[in-house]
Tab-separated table of C-alpha atoms and ligand atoms in Angstrom:
chain	number	residue	atom	x	y	z
A	1	MET	CA	-16.569	48.401	-150.493
A	2	THR	CA	-16.560	48.171	-154.238
A	3	ARG	CA	-15.663	44.726	-155.593
A	4	VAL	CA	-12.937	44.895	-158.224
A	5	PHE	CA	-11.544	42.043	-160.299
A	6	SER	CA	-8.925	41.978	-162.960
A	7	GLY	CA	-6.710	39.328	-164.563
A	8	VAL	CA	-3.321	38.779	-166.157
A	9	LYS	CA	-2.848	36.068	-168.686
A	10	PRO	CA	0.479	34.097	-168.324
A	11	THR	CA	1.148	33.910	-172.045
A	12	GLY	CA	4.294	36.100	-172.057
A	13	HIS	CA	6.612	38.047	-169.911
A	14	LEU	CA	4.959	41.022	-168.357
A	15	THR	CA	5.934	44.337	-169.967
A	16	LEU	CA	6.272	48.004	-169.152
A	17	GLY	CA	2.870	48.396	-170.970
A	18	ASN	CA	1.224	46.005	-168.400
A	19	TYR	CA	2.905	47.913	-165.559
A	20	LEU	CA	2.137	51.472	-166.501
A	21	GLY	CA	-1.166	50.569	-168.138
A	22	ALA	CA	-2.570	48.425	-165.295
A	23	MET	CA	-0.510	46.977	-162.556
A	24	ARG	CA	0.669	50.302	-161.207
A	25	GLN	CA	-2.920	51.457	-160.857
A	26	TRP	CA	-3.907	48.261	-159.169
A	27	ALA	CA	-1.202	48.674	-156.651
A	28	GLY	CA	-1.350	52.427	-156.186
A	29	VAL	CA	-5.074	53.016	-156.336
A	30	ASP	CA	-7.392	49.990	-156.571
A	31	GLN	CA	-6.164	47.787	-153.785
A	32	HIS	CA	-6.536	50.788	-151.345
A	33	ARG	CA	-9.985	51.927	-152.373
A	34	ALA	CA	-11.717	48.654	-153.156
A	35	ASP	CA	-12.083	45.018	-152.261
A	36	ALA	CA	-9.933	43.841	-155.091
A	37	LEU	CA	-9.050	40.477	-156.586
A	38	PHE	CA	-6.132	40.062	-159.041
A	39	CYS	CA	-6.036	36.763	-160.826
A	40	ILE	CA	-3.367	34.973	-162.833
A	41	VAL	CA	-5.823	33.654	-165.424
A	42	ASP	CA	-3.866	30.424	-166.427
A	43	LEU	CA	-6.849	28.654	-167.922
A	44	HIS	CA	-6.978	31.515	-170.551
A	45	ALA	CA	-3.376	30.774	-171.482
A	46	LEU	CA	-4.494	27.357	-172.802
A	47	THR	CA	-6.701	28.840	-175.568
A	48	VAL	CA	-3.818	29.079	-178.043
A	49	ALA	CA	-0.893	26.710	-178.748
A	50	HIS	CA	1.040	26.497	-175.529
A	51	ASP	CA	4.006	24.852	-173.872
A	52	PRO	CA	3.032	23.461	-170.445
A	53	ALA	CA	6.252	24.148	-168.759
A	54	ARG	CA	6.243	27.686	-169.999
A	55	VAL	CA	2.756	28.433	-168.799
A	56	ARG	CA	3.699	27.034	-165.394
A	57	ARG	CA	6.816	29.200	-165.272
A	58	LEU	CA	5.049	32.357	-166.461
A	59	SER	CA	2.248	31.826	-163.936
A	60	ARG	CA	4.777	31.673	-161.051
A	61	GLN	CA	6.646	34.680	-162.464
A	62	SER	CA	3.486	36.730	-163.014
A	63	ALA	CA	2.550	36.184	-159.369
A	64	SER	CA	5.904	37.325	-158.095
A	65	LEU	CA	5.840	40.318	-160.415
A	66	LEU	CA	2.446	41.395	-159.221
A	67	LEU	CA	3.724	41.339	-155.675
A	68	ALA	CA	6.937	43.108	-156.694
A	69	ALA	CA	4.823	45.777	-158.300
A	70	GLY	CA	3.238	46.466	-154.952
A	71	LEU	CA	0.170	44.256	-154.655
A	72	ASP	CA	-0.194	43.575	-150.888
A	73	PRO	CA	-1.840	40.422	-149.895
A	74	GLU	CA	-3.041	42.103	-146.690
A	75	LEU	CA	-5.087	44.508	-148.875
A	76	CYS	CA	-6.157	42.482	-151.887
A	77	THR	CA	-6.485	38.855	-153.043
A	78	VAL	CA	-3.910	37.554	-155.434
A	79	PHE	CA	-4.506	33.995	-156.762
A	80	VAL	CA	-4.299	31.596	-159.651
A	81	GLN	CA	-7.482	30.910	-161.598
A	82	SER	CA	-7.093	27.216	-161.893
A	83	HIS	CA	-6.788	26.846	-158.084
A	84	VAL	CA	-10.424	27.869	-157.786
A	85	ASP	CA	-12.871	25.464	-159.452
A	86	GLU	CA	-15.632	27.961	-159.428
A	87	HIS	CA	-14.420	29.621	-162.648
A	88	ALA	CA	-14.794	26.455	-164.681
A	89	ARG	CA	-18.005	25.522	-162.980
A	90	LEU	CA	-19.644	28.839	-163.719
A	91	SER	CA	-18.230	29.057	-167.161
A	92	TYR	CA	-20.338	26.050	-168.311
A	93	LEU	CA	-23.563	27.604	-166.980
A	94	LEU	CA	-22.835	30.742	-168.825
A	95	GLU	CA	-22.179	28.771	-172.058
A	96	CYS	CA	-25.852	27.835	-171.623
A	97	VAL	CA	-26.773	31.437	-171.601
A	98	ALA	CA	-24.499	32.864	-174.331
A	99	THR	CA	-25.151	32.226	-177.977
A	100	ASP	CA	-22.916	31.014	-180.741
A	101	GLY	CA	-23.354	34.179	-182.687
A	102	GLU	CA	-22.404	36.394	-179.824
A	103	MET	CA	-19.134	34.526	-179.555
A	104	ARG	CA	-18.238	34.736	-183.157
A	105	ARG	CA	-18.814	38.464	-183.132
A	106	MET	CA	-15.965	39.136	-180.700
A	107	ILE	CA	-13.312	41.148	-182.312
A	108	GLN	CA	-10.478	39.540	-180.485
A	109	TYR	CA	-11.685	36.078	-181.395
A	110	LYS	CA	-11.869	37.079	-185.085
A	111	GLU	CA	-8.395	38.587	-185.055
A	112	LYS	CA	-6.807	35.824	-183.203
A	113	ALA	CA	-8.521	33.068	-185.214
A	114	VAL	CA	-7.249	34.515	-188.455
A	115	ARG	CA	-3.720	34.745	-187.014
A	116	GLU	CA	-3.727	31.106	-185.849
A	117	ARG	CA	-5.039	29.939	-189.212
A	118	GLU	CA	-2.401	31.967	-191.008
A	119	ARG	CA	0.315	30.195	-188.984
A	120	GLY	CA	-1.242	27.009	-190.273
A	121	GLY	CA	-2.540	26.046	-186.815
A	122	SER	CA	-6.065	25.099	-185.901
A	123	VAL	CA	-8.283	27.260	-183.699
A	124	ARG	CA	-9.052	25.805	-180.278
A	125	LEU	CA	-12.697	25.731	-179.332
A	126	SER	CA	-11.672	27.363	-176.078
A	127	LEU	CA	-10.535	30.420	-178.001
A	128	LEU	CA	-14.111	30.801	-179.170
A	129	THR	CA	-15.595	30.334	-175.634
A	130	TYR	CA	-12.833	32.384	-173.938
A	131	PRO	CA	-15.126	35.403	-173.323
A	132	VAL	CA	-17.513	33.260	-171.420
A	133	LEU	CA	-14.792	32.034	-169.108
A	134	MET	CA	-13.814	35.605	-168.624
A	135	ALA	CA	-17.406	36.510	-167.816
A	136	ALA	CA	-17.392	33.672	-165.194
A	137	ASP	CA	-14.146	35.110	-163.708
A	138	ILE	CA	-15.903	38.399	-163.260
A	139	LEU	CA	-19.425	37.278	-162.271
A	140	ALA	CA	-18.352	34.610	-159.743
A	141	TYR	CA	-17.220	37.332	-157.389
A	142	GLY	CA	-20.079	39.811	-157.558
A	143	THR	CA	-17.605	42.207	-159.341
A	144	GLU	CA	-18.760	45.726	-159.798
A	145	GLU	CA	-15.767	47.152	-161.545
A	146	VAL	CA	-13.253	45.576	-164.010
A	147	PRO	CA	-10.197	47.734	-164.618
A	148	VAL	CA	-9.001	46.704	-168.090
A	149	GLY	CA	-7.560	48.245	-171.235
A	150	ASP	CA	-9.953	49.236	-174.037
A	151	ASP	CA	-9.148	46.103	-175.963
A	152	GLN	CA	-11.083	44.158	-173.201
A	153	ALA	CA	-14.074	46.454	-173.202
A	154	GLN	CA	-16.108	44.289	-175.580
A	155	HIS	CA	-15.493	41.229	-173.301
A	156	VAL	CA	-16.692	43.059	-170.204
A	157	GLU	CA	-19.748	44.206	-172.191
A	158	LEU	CA	-20.496	40.520	-172.873
A	159	ALA	CA	-20.184	39.791	-169.136
A	160	ARG	CA	-22.763	42.465	-168.513
A	161	ASP	CA	-25.045	40.984	-171.112
A	162	LEU	CA	-24.807	37.519	-169.730
A	163	ALA	CA	-25.461	38.757	-166.165
A	164	VAL	CA	-28.519	40.656	-167.156
A	165	ARG	CA	-29.887	37.753	-169.287
A	166	PHE	CA	-29.289	35.189	-166.606
A	167	ASN	CA	-30.949	37.363	-163.957
A	168	GLN	CA	-33.983	37.920	-166.163
A	169	ARG	CA	-34.347	34.257	-167.010
A	170	TYR	CA	-33.576	32.662	-163.758
A	171	GLY	CA	-33.953	35.237	-161.044
A	172	HIS	CA	-31.544	37.734	-159.714
A	173	THR	CA	-28.147	36.062	-159.155
A	174	PHE	CA	-25.318	38.204	-160.543
A	175	VAL	CA	-24.140	41.760	-159.988
A	176	VAL	CA	-23.911	43.503	-163.332
A	177	PRO	CA	-20.266	44.657	-163.678
A	178	ARG	CA	-18.792	47.517	-165.702
A	179	ALA	CA	-15.362	48.102	-167.296
A	180	THR	CA	-13.373	51.032	-165.883
A	181	LEU	CA	-10.510	52.432	-167.856
A	182	PRO	CA	-7.571	53.199	-165.682
A	183	THR	CA	-7.386	56.857	-164.576
A	184	VAL	CA	-3.704	57.282	-163.883
A	185	ALA	CA	-2.474	54.837	-166.508
A	186	ALA	CA	-0.654	55.272	-169.794
A	187	ARG	CA	-1.337	53.373	-172.932
A	188	VAL	CA	2.217	52.321	-173.852
A	189	MET	CA	2.782	51.380	-177.470
A	190	ASN	CA	5.306	49.101	-179.097
A	191	LEU	CA	8.625	51.042	-179.506
A	192	GLN	CA	9.178	49.656	-182.956
A	193	GLU	CA	5.569	49.910	-184.007
A	194	PRO	CA	4.038	52.843	-182.153
A	195	THR	CA	0.555	52.346	-183.592
A	196	SER	CA	0.150	49.021	-181.814
A	197	LYS	CA	-0.016	48.236	-178.192
A	198	MET	CA	3.001	47.002	-176.200
A	199	GLY	CA	1.464	43.604	-175.622
A	200	LYS	CA	3.147	40.613	-174.126
A	201	SER	CA	1.810	37.847	-176.270
A	202	ASP	CA	3.528	38.869	-179.490
A	203	ASP	CA	6.883	37.953	-177.973
A	204	THR	CA	9.115	39.815	-180.437
A	205	GLY	CA	11.782	41.630	-178.574
A	206	PRO	CA	13.066	44.979	-179.713
A	207	GLY	CA	9.863	47.097	-179.390
A	208	ILE	CA	8.862	45.636	-176.068
A	209	VAL	CA	10.411	46.525	-172.682
A	210	TYR	CA	9.933	43.598	-170.264
A	211	LEU	CA	9.797	44.268	-166.566
A	212	LEU	CA	12.759	42.054	-166.005
A	213	ASP	CA	14.944	43.581	-168.748
A	214	GLU	CA	18.417	44.620	-167.529
A	215	PRO	CA	19.005	48.364	-167.473
A	216	GLU	CA	21.385	48.082	-170.457
A	217	VAL	CA	18.709	46.234	-172.468
A	218	VAL	CA	16.163	48.833	-171.557
A	219	ARG	CA	18.354	51.629	-172.629
A	220	LYS	CA	19.148	49.922	-175.984
A	221	LYS	CA	15.458	49.370	-176.695
A	222	VAL	CA	14.442	52.987	-175.901
A	223	MET	CA	17.383	54.466	-177.842
A	224	ARG	CA	16.389	52.431	-180.853
A	225	ALA	CA	12.736	53.329	-180.627
A	226	VAL	CA	11.195	54.341	-184.012
A	227	THR	CA	10.690	58.019	-184.162
A	228	ASP	CA	8.878	60.058	-186.842
A	229	SER	CA	10.379	62.073	-189.553
A	230	GLY	CA	10.812	65.673	-188.561
A	231	ARG	CA	13.158	67.181	-186.051
A	232	ASP	CA	11.105	69.210	-183.616
A	233	VAL	CA	9.741	67.578	-180.486
A	234	VAL	CA	5.964	67.982	-180.505
A	235	TYR	CA	3.233	65.934	-178.885
A	236	ASP	CA	0.904	64.687	-181.584
A	237	ARG	CA	-0.489	61.204	-181.243
A	238	GLN	CA	-1.990	61.123	-184.822
A	239	GLU	CA	0.918	62.554	-186.798
A	240	ARG	CA	3.838	61.592	-184.636
A	241	PRO	CA	2.967	58.392	-182.851
A	242	GLY	CA	6.602	57.294	-182.185
A	243	LEU	CA	7.451	60.614	-180.457
A	244	ALA	CA	4.144	60.740	-178.621
A	245	ASN	CA	4.766	57.292	-177.228
A	246	LEU	CA	8.159	58.331	-175.822
A	247	LEU	CA	6.672	61.457	-174.299
A	248	GLU	CA	3.907	59.460	-172.758
A	249	ILE	CA	6.284	56.906	-171.222
A	250	LEU	CA	8.498	59.634	-169.847
A	251	ALA	CA	5.458	61.432	-168.458
A	252	ALA	CA	4.095	58.184	-166.900
A	253	CYS	CA	7.451	57.451	-165.320
A	254	THR	CA	8.060	60.929	-163.954
A	255	GLY	CA	4.516	62.083	-163.169
A	256	GLY	CA	4.751	64.779	-165.890
A	257	ASN	CA	2.529	65.740	-168.731
A	258	PRO	CA	3.430	64.710	-172.289
A	259	ALA	CA	2.460	67.927	-173.933
A	260	ALA	CA	4.425	70.016	-171.365
A	261	LEU	CA	7.430	67.716	-171.656
A	262	SER	CA	7.556	68.154	-175.397
A	263	GLY	CA	8.485	71.765	-174.807
A	264	VAL	CA	11.483	70.798	-172.801
A	265	TYR	CA	13.323	68.897	-175.508
A	266	GLU	CA	15.271	70.142	-178.476
A	267	SER	CA	16.251	66.734	-179.873
A	268	TYR	CA	15.024	63.222	-180.172
A	269	GLY	CA	18.395	62.054	-178.684
A	270	SER	CA	18.045	63.798	-175.332
A	271	LEU	CA	14.307	62.854	-174.995
A	272	LYS	CA	15.222	59.185	-175.618
A	273	LYS	CA	18.084	59.243	-173.116
A	274	ASP	CA	15.855	60.753	-170.397
A	275	THR	CA	13.084	58.416	-171.220
A	276	ALA	CA	15.469	55.468	-170.974
A	277	GLU	CA	16.709	56.544	-167.619
A	278	ALA	CA	13.201	57.168	-166.307
A	279	VAL	CA	12.213	53.669	-167.234
A	280	VAL	CA	15.225	52.199	-165.674
A	281	GLU	CA	14.453	54.029	-162.459
A	282	VAL	CA	10.829	52.921	-162.409
A	283	LEU	CA	11.902	49.289	-162.967
A	284	ARG	CA	14.736	49.299	-160.445
A	285	PRO	CA	12.774	48.895	-157.112
A	286	LEU	CA	10.377	46.407	-158.841
A	287	GLN	CA	13.284	44.282	-160.021
A	288	LYS	CA	14.881	44.402	-156.598
A	289	LYS	CA	11.754	43.237	-154.902
A	290	HIS	CA	11.312	40.520	-157.524
A	291	LYS	CA	14.715	39.180	-156.797
A	292	GLU	CA	13.966	39.063	-153.114
A	293	LEU	CA	10.704	37.187	-153.798
A	294	CYS	CA	12.469	34.678	-156.040
A	295	ALA	CA	14.808	33.924	-153.086
A	296	ASP	CA	11.797	33.065	-151.032
A	297	PRO	CA	9.436	30.872	-153.146
A	298	GLY	CA	7.700	29.551	-150.082
A	299	TYR	CA	6.323	33.072	-149.390
A	300	VAL	CA	4.858	33.485	-152.920
A	301	GLU	CA	3.314	29.962	-152.690
A	302	GLY	CA	1.824	30.868	-149.398
A	303	VAL	CA	0.220	34.064	-150.746
A	304	LEU	CA	-1.229	32.106	-153.631
A	305	ARG	CA	-2.574	29.395	-151.383
A	306	GLU	CA	-4.238	31.817	-149.083
A	307	GLY	CA	-5.418	33.877	-151.963
A	308	ALA	CA	-7.116	30.886	-153.601
A	309	GLU	CA	-8.838	29.996	-150.295
A	310	ARG	CA	-10.188	33.370	-149.870
A	311	ALA	CA	-11.288	33.537	-153.537
A	312	ARG	CA	-13.057	30.196	-153.235
A	313	GLU	CA	-14.973	31.386	-150.170
A	314	MET	CA	-16.100	34.434	-152.086
A	315	ALA	CA	-17.102	32.720	-155.232
A	316	ARG	CA	-18.744	29.582	-154.006
A	317	PRO	CA	-22.077	31.041	-152.691
A	318	THR	CA	-22.687	32.881	-155.910
A	319	VAL	CA	-21.847	29.959	-158.149
A	320	ASP	CA	-23.925	27.520	-156.015
A	321	ALA	CA	-26.823	29.961	-156.291
A	322	ALA	CA	-26.468	30.008	-160.030
A	323	TYR	CA	-26.527	26.188	-160.134
A	324	ARG	CA	-29.773	26.197	-158.120
A	325	ALA	CA	-31.329	29.039	-160.131
A	326	ILE	CA	-30.656	27.433	-163.512
A	327	GLY	CA	-32.495	24.188	-162.520
A	328	LEU	CA	-29.750	21.828	-161.377
A	329	LEU	CA	-30.733	19.477	-158.527
A	330	PRO	CA	-28.829	20.250	-155.345
A	331	PRO	CA	-26.655	17.317	-154.133
A	332	VAL	CA	-28.004	15.960	-150.911
A	333	PRO	CA	-25.553	16.494	-148.040
A	334	GLU	CA	-23.936	13.376	-146.493
A	335	THR	CA	-25.649	13.972	-143.079
A	336	VAL	CA	-29.045	13.814	-144.570
A	337	VAL	CA	-28.340	10.619	-146.527
A	338	SER	CA	-27.228	8.836	-143.315
A	339	ALA	CA	-30.305	9.997	-141.407
A	340	VAL	CA	-32.499	8.493	-144.131
A	341	ARG	CA	-30.644	5.202	-143.891
B	401	LIG	N1	-8.812	38.670	-171.224
B	401	LIG	C1	-7.940	39.434	-170.410
B	401	LIG	C2	-6.693	39.847	-171.183
B	401	LIG	O1	-6.468	39.245	-172.227
B	401	LIG	C3	-7.520	38.681	-169.124
B	401	LIG	C4	-8.658	38.349	-168.342
B	401	LIG	C5	-9.166	37.097	-168.143
B	401	LIG	C6	-9.377	39.225	-167.474
B	401	LIG	N2	-10.256	37.127	-167.245
B	401	LIG	C7	-10.421	38.427	-166.846
B	401	LIG	C8	-9.315	40.604	-167.197
B	401	LIG	C9	-11.273	39.003	-165.932
B	401	LIG	C10	-10.270	41.108	-166.337
B	401	LIG	C11	-11.289	40.398	-165.744
B	401	LIG	O2	-6.006	40.767	-170.828
């Protein structure tokens, strides 16, 4: 079976963008067709200024939201990155394969570093090396496919380069992964700023629908979405991004087609109203399940414990092989030492 790996970073509350753009595909398609791992990548949350209690809270919440969205621990492996030492172990080896120039060319690093400096903060070294840790996440599991948004394509490309380079230098060790763009997913944009993605890290409320927003809040946010000048409802991503975003969200929630839906509506108002209701209906079962999971924290903890165990078993042989291949002396097992004595 195809090995699939993807990750969610607990730096913000998960959004409708995360759900329609990724999580729904993981639950509906990937976990059924592949041997899939879904990881709450908490080490990555430490690459920018962070509040320890918040990272802890968001990690727990991300786990229960992944399960609420339909990830089934019988079918896939859900776990927390820091529970499996292999990620950090492998990351160091890959730092010895990656170059400084390669890191500094990463678009996301350049953008984030500028933003951090503008805020008057300093840039953590881990922000620069982040893509190497991400490569370790992927390569430790012999991953073949990495379902991610196009903003992560460059990072997956780096993971490929590092795998190929390591294999050439030290002998075949890693499977060379590739990014897969989700097939049934929508690219949801910020409702107030329809040319930028509905991300979770830029925690500014009104344009972002969070998975745990109450129905009233969802309605308000959708009704206040920025639309374009003009009155007719047409689907045009370039010229009418606000409208296109609403049509895409509606289509994603109802299984329709944005261009076809544009013919159905005469006014922005009725489109917004239907979109709001469609989003509320998509979120309803997820929120209900989440509430049940919150009432049973022992269950979620159990899932994460078992997930980490399974993940460790999968990653250890590959990471150990990388340690040997790169020239590190294998530790001598206890039994051998006592035999010598
Ligand atoms: N960098 C990804 C993001 O910001 C999260 C991530 C970390 C990831 N490690 C990964 C995604 C490995 C896929 C595979 O969204």
